[in-house]
Tab-separated table of C-alpha atoms in Angstrom:
chain	number	residue	atom	x	y	z
J	1	MET	CA	110.536	26.468	168.013
J	2	GLN	CA	106.887	27.494	168.261
J	3	LYS	CA	104.387	25.484	166.258
J	4	SER	CA	103.383	28.486	164.107
J	5	GLN	CA	107.021	29.083	163.157
J	6	ARG	CA	107.459	25.384	162.379
J	7	LEU	CA	104.423	25.350	160.093
J	8	ILE	CA	105.708	28.382	158.176
J	9	GLN	CA	109.119	26.745	157.724
J	10	LEU	CA	107.386	23.524	156.708
J	11	ILE	CA	105.406	25.371	153.987
J	12	MET	CA	108.600	26.924	152.637
J	13	MET	CA	110.418	23.585	152.637
J	14	ILE	CA	107.765	21.553	150.847
J	15	ASN	CA	107.335	24.350	148.289
J	16	ALA	CA	110.979	23.843	147.348
J	17	LYS	CA	110.553	20.073	146.861
J	18	LYS	CA	108.836	18.211	144.012
J	19	SER	CA	108.005	15.361	146.382
J	20	PHE	CA	108.918	14.351	149.917
J	21	THR	CA	108.365	11.757	152.624
J	22	VAL	CA	107.373	12.179	156.241
J	23	ARG	CA	110.681	10.633	157.292
J	24	GLU	CA	112.663	13.210	155.285
J	25	LEU	CA	110.824	16.075	156.954
J	26	ALA	CA	111.071	14.481	160.397
J	27	ASP	CA	114.858	14.143	160.032
J	28	GLU	CA	115.125	17.731	158.785
J	29	PHE	CA	113.213	19.160	161.757
J	30	GLY	CA	114.424	16.653	164.331
J	31	LEU	CA	110.866	15.593	165.166
J	32	SER	CA	108.893	12.365	165.179
J	33	THR	CA	107.071	11.171	162.069
J	34	ARG	CA	103.827	11.342	164.056
J	35	THR	CA	104.314	15.073	164.703
J	36	ILE	CA	105.141	15.774	161.048
J	37	THR	CA	102.107	13.773	159.911
J	38	ARG	CA	99.888	15.896	162.177
J	39	ASP	CA	101.488	19.073	160.814
J	40	LEU	CA	100.873	17.999	157.209
J	41	GLN	CA	97.263	17.200	158.042
J	42	GLU	CA	96.839	20.646	159.595
J	43	LEU	CA	98.376	22.342	156.546
J	44	SER	CA	96.038	20.378	154.296
J	45	GLU	CA	93.034	21.549	156.339
J	46	LEU	CA	94.292	25.132	155.974
J	47	GLY	CA	94.166	24.773	152.183
J	48	ILE	CA	97.761	23.846	151.298
J	49	PRO	CA	97.352	21.527	148.239
J	50	ILE	CA	99.162	18.429	149.546
J	51	TYR	CA	98.262	14.944	148.346
J	52	SER	CA	99.712	11.517	149.107
J	53	ILE	CA	101.512	9.355	146.550
J	54	GLN	CA	100.311	5.762	146.598
J	55	GLY	CA	102.400	2.688	145.882
J	56	ARG	CA	105.960	1.653	146.584
J	57	GLY	CA	108.009	4.429	148.133
J	58	GLY	CA	104.909	6.511	148.804
J	59	GLY	CA	105.311	9.997	150.184
J	60	TYR	CA	103.659	13.331	149.492
J	61	LYS	CA	103.565	15.876	146.696
J	62	LEU	CA	102.186	19.359	146.149
J	63	LEU	CA	99.663	20.027	143.426
J	64	GLN	CA	100.862	22.141	140.494
J	65	ASP	CA	99.622	25.424	142.003
J	66	ARG	CA	101.958	25.686	144.967
J	67	MET	CA	101.500	28.143	147.828
J	68	LEU	CA	104.024	30.968	148.022
J	69	PRO	CA	105.398	32.285	151.328
J	70	PRO	CA	104.273	35.751	152.547
J	71	ILE	CA	106.151	38.759	151.157
J	72	SER	CA	106.608	41.994	153.109
J	73	LEU	CA	105.964	45.175	151.116
J	74	SER	CA	106.293	48.843	151.995
J	75	GLU	CA	103.292	51.154	151.512
J	76	SER	CA	104.670	52.589	148.262
J	77	GLU	CA	105.491	49.094	146.978
J	78	ALA	CA	101.961	47.882	147.775
J	79	ILE	CA	100.347	50.819	145.924
J	80	ALA	CA	102.684	50.344	142.944
J	81	MET	CA	101.909	46.600	142.807
J	82	PHE	CA	98.154	47.221	142.953
J	83	PHE	CA	98.075	49.663	140.047
J	84	ALA	CA	100.545	47.599	138.002
J	85	CYS	CA	98.185	44.619	138.305
J	86	GLN	CA	95.077	46.746	137.766
J	87	SER	CA	96.499	48.040	134.484
J	88	LEU	CA	96.052	44.535	133.057
J	89	ASP	CA	92.279	45.156	133.030
J	90	TYR	CA	92.736	47.249	129.891
J	91	PHE	CA	93.942	44.271	127.839
J	92	GLY	CA	91.315	42.291	125.947
J	93	SER	CA	93.101	38.984	126.667
J	94	LEU	CA	95.844	37.834	129.006
J	95	PRO	CA	97.950	34.643	129.169
J	96	PHE	CA	97.218	34.209	132.892
J	97	GLY	CA	93.582	33.061	132.776
J	98	GLU	CA	91.730	34.332	135.844
J	99	GLY	CA	94.927	34.345	137.911
J	100	ALA	CA	95.598	38.076	137.583
J	101	GLU	CA	92.116	39.128	138.741
J	102	SER	CA	92.095	36.589	141.581
J	103	ALA	CA	95.545	37.686	142.764
J	104	LEU	CA	94.524	41.357	142.712
J	105	GLN	CA	91.406	40.636	144.784
J	106	LYS	CA	93.459	38.752	147.393
J	107	PHE	CA	96.096	41.469	147.419
J	108	TYR	CA	93.528	44.238	147.995
J	109	HIS	CA	91.614	42.232	150.615
J	110	TYR	CA	94.632	41.914	152.925
J	111	LEU	CA	95.874	45.488	152.646
J	112	PRO	CA	95.605	47.706	155.762
J	113	ALA	CA	92.516	49.931	155.847
J	114	ASP	CA	94.490	53.176	155.411
J	115	ILE	CA	96.279	51.843	152.300
J	116	LYS	CA	92.936	50.719	150.857
J	117	GLU	CA	91.642	54.253	151.433
J	118	GLN	CA	94.598	55.744	149.527
J	119	ILE	CA	94.077	53.313	146.643
J	120	ASP	CA	90.325	54.047	146.562
J	121	ARG	CA	91.100	57.783	146.209
J	122	LEU	CA	93.391	57.077	143.244
J	123	ASP	CA	91.100	54.532	141.595
J	124	GLY	CA	89.942	55.886	138.234
J	125	ARG	CA	92.515	58.690	138.311
J	126	ILE	CA	95.565	56.630	137.332
J	127	MET	CA	95.260	54.499	134.209
J	128	LEU	CA	97.734	52.639	132.024
J	129	TRP	CA	95.630	52.404	128.882
J	130	SER	CA	95.962	49.954	126.011
J	131	PRO	CA	93.618	49.564	122.994
J	132	TYR	CA	91.161	46.729	123.560
J	133	ARG	CA	91.845	43.811	121.193
J	134	SER	CA	89.773	40.704	121.782
J	135	MET	CA	91.231	37.218	121.237
J	136	ALA	CA	91.088	33.739	122.742
J	137	PRO	CA	92.970	33.744	126.077
J	138	GLY	CA	93.593	29.990	125.728
J	139	ILE	CA	95.982	30.678	122.831
J	140	LEU	CA	98.077	33.013	124.980
J	141	GLN	CA	98.099	30.507	127.847
J	142	THR	CA	99.379	27.756	125.526
J	143	LEU	CA	102.144	30.016	124.198
J	144	MET	CA	103.188	31.055	127.702
J	145	GLN	CA	103.228	27.430	128.873
J	146	ALA	CA	105.452	26.508	125.921
J	147	ILE	CA	107.872	29.322	126.771
J	148	MET	CA	108.121	28.139	130.388
J	149	THR	CA	108.609	24.461	129.527
J	150	GLY	CA	110.552	24.807	126.276
J	151	GLU	CA	107.963	22.747	124.369
J	152	VAL	CA	106.903	22.939	120.753
J	153	VAL	CA	103.470	24.238	119.738
J	154	THR	CA	101.481	22.978	116.756
J	155	MET	CA	99.200	25.731	115.515
J	156	GLU	CA	96.926	26.856	112.701
J	157	TYR	CA	97.956	30.326	111.578
J	158	ASN	CA	95.958	32.720	109.407
J	159	SER	CA	98.502	34.754	107.457
J	160	SER	CA	98.141	36.913	104.338
J	161	SER	CA	98.755	33.815	102.211
J	162	GLY	CA	96.020	31.790	103.914
J	163	ILE	CA	95.609	29.308	106.755
J	164	ALA	CA	98.534	26.964	107.339
J	165	LYS	CA	99.624	24.483	109.976
J	166	ARG	CA	102.921	25.348	111.653
J	167	ASP	CA	105.152	23.822	114.309
J	168	ILE	CA	106.867	26.534	116.336
J	169	GLN	CA	108.859	26.900	119.517
J	170	PRO	CA	107.829	30.176	121.203
J	171	ILE	CA	110.669	32.166	122.718
J	172	GLY	CA	108.756	35.192	123.994
J	173	LEU	CA	105.522	37.155	124.281
J	174	TYR	CA	105.078	40.909	124.108
J	175	THR	CA	102.254	43.329	123.521
J	176	SER	CA	102.086	46.483	121.431
J	177	SER	CA	99.013	48.623	120.678
J	178	GLY	CA	96.834	45.984	122.336
J	179	TYR	CA	98.055	43.130	120.130
J	180	TRP	CA	100.096	40.197	121.442
J	181	TYR	CA	103.117	39.050	119.435
J	182	CYS	CA	105.083	35.816	119.731
J	183	PRO	CA	108.604	35.538	118.308
J	184	ALA	CA	109.235	31.839	117.735
J	185	TYR	CA	111.438	29.369	115.924
J	186	CYS	CA	109.484	28.104	112.911
J	187	PHE	CA	110.338	24.532	111.930
J	188	GLU	CA	109.036	25.014	108.382
J	189	ARG	CA	111.139	28.124	107.716
J	190	GLU	CA	114.025	26.898	109.910
J	191	ASP	CA	114.364	30.397	111.258
J	192	ILE	CA	112.888	32.749	113.848
J	193	ARG	CA	109.627	34.367	112.787
J	194	GLN	CA	107.178	36.683	114.522
J	195	PHE	CA	103.531	35.665	114.833
J	196	ARG	CA	100.578	37.810	115.846
J	197	ALA	CA	98.694	35.834	118.483
J	198	ASP	CA	95.200	36.900	117.403
J	199	ARG	CA	95.875	35.274	114.003
J	200	ILE	CA	96.516	31.896	115.622
J	201	LEU	CA	93.290	29.941	115.153
J	202	SER	CA	94.284	26.959	117.315
J	203	ALA	CA	97.345	25.978	119.333
J	204	ALA	CA	98.347	22.891	121.279
J	205	LEU	CA	101.521	21.724	122.977
J	206	ASN	CA	103.353	19.017	121.031
J	207	PRO	CA	105.462	17.183	123.650
J	208	GLY	CA	106.404	14.454	121.164
J	209	MET	CA	108.316	16.886	118.960
J	210	ARG	CA	111.894	17.818	119.791
J	211	SER	CA	112.949	21.411	120.327
J	212	GLY	CA	114.557	23.160	117.404
J	213	ARG	CA	116.670	25.539	119.530
């Protein structure tokens, strides 16, 4: 196996693991621990977020933002992906932080020149419009994180009856007319309620509280 192929397979393997040791990888590839150590060092220099675990047992672990393997797309798929991502620009706030814009810039940068030319011709002529509603993106990020991890969120919510503290377990996020909505299990009401995200004044994960669903 060529070294380039081995490094690609190594990236895919460590992406699938929460943690690993050099010995485990050496046994998997049938190579020496010295060779695997050199490969890991090379991947680290290329920007793969690997760090060593100190103490008994030791080993290695990837940082939270793992690197994904390359994906092959057809021309029509690439154009569709670009404009689907670009349509997010019309939302006042997103639950992805700067990830969407950064991903779109990377995606466009590595497209072939002729595909870039086609996209440039269409730019400004295809729009998926949504009314601009401004709100704190950190609120959306907290709600999305809770959905992914199944955690409870403690929030301050400004409803028609005033500001109240609520413990909820978000079960989804959707947008309509520029507003973001979060259906969630409300511990106070002991039922599923729908909350408008721009009315949430503060929100924080509450890992010490057990799920209600």
